[in-house]
Amino acid sequence: MVFSITSLQKHLVWPSYPRSIYFNDHVFVGYVAEGLIELAVADPDLGAVFCTFDPSSTVDVPNGIDLQANRCLGCHGAARTDGVPGFQVRSVFSDSEGVPVICAGSKLTTYASPLSERWGGWYVTGSHGDQHHLGGSFLRGKKRPIDISNSAGENQLTLPEIT
């Protein structure tokens, strides 16, 4: 679950109100309570196609789905995806309110990214032994720490109590 304020629905997301992302090899679904359902589909001809569905809408949109090319391609069709519509996972340093601390840096996560650089701005559950990651960590201040200690965010079997 993503708690960093880095999405189309950033006005609804913060650490106590994270955004869920579900995916397989072809479809990605993002959801934040009381918000839109975000859909991203890997089309073999078009590449990534981005849409939203508003479950509370009474407006007549064909199939209830609204194409979101202009709103999503600012991030998903820019330099981080080589100018081609695509998917990305970013790891960011967030403050305690989920705001990315851009001057501390961020990483575009790929298959080659070490675990230690992954999941900044996300809640991560599961056990991984002595390996380290950035999931569940919050940055204090505006500078990236030299040594990152994230024992509170690692090896969590359940999500933290959200208040």
GROMACS .gro file of C-alpha atoms in nm:
model
  163
    1MET     CA    1   0.000   0.000   0.000
    2VAL     CA    2   0.136   0.340  -0.098
    3PHE     CA    3   0.133   0.619   0.161
    4SER     CA    4   0.347   0.869  -0.027
    5ILE     CA    5   0.155   1.145  -0.199
    6THR     CA    6   0.265   1.055  -0.551
    7SER     CA    7  -0.045   0.969  -0.753
    8LEU     CA    8  -0.339   1.108  -0.945
    9GLN     CA    9  -0.535   1.098  -0.619
   10LYS     CA   10  -0.272   1.261  -0.400
   11HIS     CA   11  -0.537   1.479  -0.235
   12LEU     CA   12  -0.681   1.160  -0.074
   13VAL     CA   13  -0.359   0.976   0.019
   14TRP     CA   14  -0.148   1.009   0.334
   15PRO     CA   15   0.013   0.761   0.577
   16SER     CA   16  -0.309   0.689   0.766
   17TYR     CA   17  -0.508   0.664   0.440
   18PRO     CA   18  -0.290   0.470   0.193
   19ARG     CA   19  -0.365   0.369  -0.165
   20SER     CA   20  -0.390   0.001  -0.252
   21ILE     CA   21  -0.239  -0.129  -0.573
   22TYR     CA   22  -0.330  -0.470  -0.714
   23PHE     CA   23  -0.167  -0.609  -1.027
   24ASN     CA   24  -0.079  -0.901  -1.247
   25ASP     CA   25   0.125  -0.906  -1.569
   26HIS     CA   26  -0.137  -0.717  -1.771
   27VAL     CA   27  -0.361  -0.506  -1.546
   28PHE     CA   28  -0.296  -0.267  -1.257
   29VAL     CA   29  -0.573  -0.144  -1.026
   30GLY     CA   30  -0.522   0.143  -0.780
   31TYR     CA   31  -0.776   0.227  -0.513
   32VAL     CA   32  -0.806   0.471  -0.226
   33ALA     CA   33  -1.121   0.475  -0.018
   34GLU     CA   34  -1.371   0.739  -0.129
   35GLY     CA   35  -1.173   0.794  -0.448
   36LEU     CA   36  -1.150   0.674  -0.803
   37ILE     CA   37  -1.058   0.327  -0.913
   38GLU     CA   38  -0.750   0.367  -1.132
   39LEU     CA   39  -0.695   0.116  -1.412
   40ALA     CA   40  -0.382   0.065  -1.619
   41VAL     CA   41  -0.375  -0.197  -1.889
   42ALA     CA   42  -0.084  -0.326  -2.096
   43ASP     CA   43  -0.217  -0.311  -2.452
   44PRO     CA   44   0.003  -0.491  -2.708
   45ASP     CA   45  -0.045  -0.215  -2.967
   46LEU     CA   46  -0.080   0.103  -2.760
   47GLY     CA   47   0.142   0.024  -2.464
   48ALA     CA   48   0.011   0.137  -2.126
   49VAL     CA   49  -0.346   0.266  -2.130
   50PHE     CA   50  -0.468   0.460  -1.824
   51CYS     CA   51  -0.833   0.492  -1.719
   52THR     CA   52  -1.037   0.574  -1.412
   53PHE     CA   53  -1.372   0.460  -1.287
   54ASP     CA   54  -1.570   0.663  -1.036
   55PRO     CA   55  -1.793   0.421  -0.843
   56SER     CA   56  -1.998   0.711  -0.702
   57SER     CA   57  -2.055   0.891  -1.033
   58THR     CA   58  -2.398   0.934  -1.185
   59VAL     CA   59  -2.254   1.081  -1.506
   60ASP     CA   60  -2.316   0.861  -1.810
   61VAL     CA   61  -1.968   0.757  -1.927
   62PRO     CA   62  -1.950   0.462  -2.170
   63ASN     CA   63  -1.892   0.149  -1.960
   64GLY     CA   64  -1.834   0.383  -1.664
   65ILE     CA   65  -1.466   0.412  -1.762
   66ASP     CA   66  -1.297   0.745  -1.836
   67LEU     CA   67  -0.974   0.746  -2.041
   68GLN     CA   68  -0.706   0.945  -1.854
   69ALA     CA   69  -0.423   0.988  -2.103
   70ASN     CA   70  -0.353   1.355  -2.031
   71ARG     CA   71  -0.364   1.327  -1.651
   72CYS     CA   72  -0.153   1.011  -1.620
   73LEU     CA   73   0.105   1.058  -1.893
   74GLY     CA   74   0.269   1.347  -1.709
   75CYS     CA   75   0.447   1.079  -1.505
   76HIS     CA   76   0.376   0.759  -1.698
   77GLY     CA   77   0.482   0.892  -2.038
   78ALA     CA   78   0.775   1.111  -1.943
   79ALA     CA   79   1.150   1.069  -1.906
   80ARG     CA   80   1.116   0.792  -1.645
   81THR     CA   81   0.944   0.571  -1.903
   82ASP     CA   82   1.160   0.684  -2.197
   83GLY     CA   83   0.876   0.899  -2.335
   84VAL     CA   84   0.660   0.593  -2.401
   85PRO     CA   85   0.343   0.527  -2.199
   86GLY     CA   86   0.451   0.278  -1.934
   87PHE     CA   87   0.440   0.160  -1.579
   88GLN     CA   88   0.676   0.262  -1.304
   89VAL     CA   89   0.739   0.200  -0.938
   90ARG     CA   90   0.918   0.477  -0.753
   91SER     CA   91   1.083   0.462  -0.416
   92VAL     CA   92   1.076   0.800  -0.242
   93PHE     CA   93   1.171   0.944   0.094
   94SER     CA   94   0.850   1.074   0.254
   95ASP     CA   95   0.795   1.287   0.558
   96SER     CA   96   0.552   1.182   0.832
   97GLU     CA   97   0.259   1.319   0.630
   98GLY     CA   98   0.351   1.126   0.313
   99VAL     CA   99   0.492   1.425   0.124
  100PRO     CA  100   0.792   1.318  -0.086
  101VAL     CA  101   1.111   1.496   0.018
  102ILE     CA  102   1.235   1.546  -0.337
  103CYS     CA  103   1.570   1.696  -0.237
  104ALA     CA  104   1.648   1.365  -0.056
  105GLY     CA  105   1.623   1.185  -0.389
  106SER     CA  106   1.411   0.904  -0.527
  107LYS     CA  107   1.472   0.586  -0.719
  108LEU     CA  108   1.292   0.435  -1.014
  109THR     CA  109   1.261   0.069  -0.918
  110THR     CA  110   1.352  -0.189  -1.181
  111TYR     CA  111   1.422  -0.562  -1.177
  112ALA     CA  112   1.787  -0.477  -1.108
  113SER     CA  113   1.723  -0.248  -0.808
  114PRO     CA  114   1.867  -0.378  -0.482
  115LEU     CA  115   1.608  -0.442  -0.212
  116SER     CA  116   1.775  -0.173   0.003
  117GLU     CA  117   1.655   0.096  -0.245
  118ARG     CA  118   1.298  -0.032  -0.282
  119TRP     CA  119   0.962   0.053  -0.126
  120GLY     CA  120   1.024   0.405   0.004
  121GLY     CA  121   0.678   0.561   0.048
  122TRP     CA  122   0.509   0.220   0.070
  123TYR     CA  123   0.391  -0.002   0.353
  124VAL     CA  124   0.542  -0.348   0.307
  125THR     CA  125   0.435  -0.666   0.480
  126GLY     CA  126   0.620  -0.993   0.499
  127SER     CA  127   0.936  -1.136   0.641
  128HIS     CA  128   1.271  -1.109   0.465
  129GLY     CA  129   1.526  -1.177   0.736
  130ASP     CA  130   1.830  -0.952   0.754
  131GLN     CA  131   1.776  -0.777   0.421
  132HIS     CA  132   1.688  -0.407   0.435
  133HIS     CA  133   1.439  -0.191   0.242
  134LEU     CA  134   1.284   0.156   0.276
  135GLY     CA  135   0.922   0.045   0.322
  136GLY     CA  136   0.736   0.198   0.614
  137SER     CA  137   1.009   0.454   0.681
  138PHE     CA  138   0.959   0.826   0.730
  139LEU     CA  139   1.225   1.090   0.681
  140ARG     CA  140   1.281   1.341   0.958
  141GLY     CA  141   1.395   1.671   0.818
  142LYS     CA  142   1.481   1.748   0.458
  143LYS     CA  143   1.811   1.564   0.414
  144ARG     CA  144   1.870   1.206   0.315
  145PRO     CA  145   2.042   1.028   0.604
  146ILE     CA  146   2.383   0.873   0.542
  147ASP     CA  147   2.288   0.559   0.734
  148ILE     CA  148   1.929   0.449   0.697
  149SER     CA  149   1.794   0.253   0.992
  150ASN     CA  150   1.451   0.114   0.914
  151SER     CA  151   1.397  -0.156   1.175
  152ALA     CA  152   1.044  -0.027   1.247
  153GLY     CA  153   0.940  -0.069   0.882
  154GLU     CA  154   1.095  -0.408   0.809
  155ASN     CA  155   0.974  -0.764   0.872
  156GLN     CA  156   0.618  -0.652   0.938
  157LEU     CA  157   0.363  -0.930   0.915
  158THR     CA  158   0.064  -0.690   0.918
  159LEU     CA  159   0.004  -0.331   0.823
  160PRO     CA  160   0.062  -0.077   1.099
  161GLU     CA  161  -0.233   0.038   1.304
  162ILE     CA  162  -0.378   0.323   1.098
  163THR     CA  163  -0.535   0.601   1.301
   0.00000   0.00000   0.00000
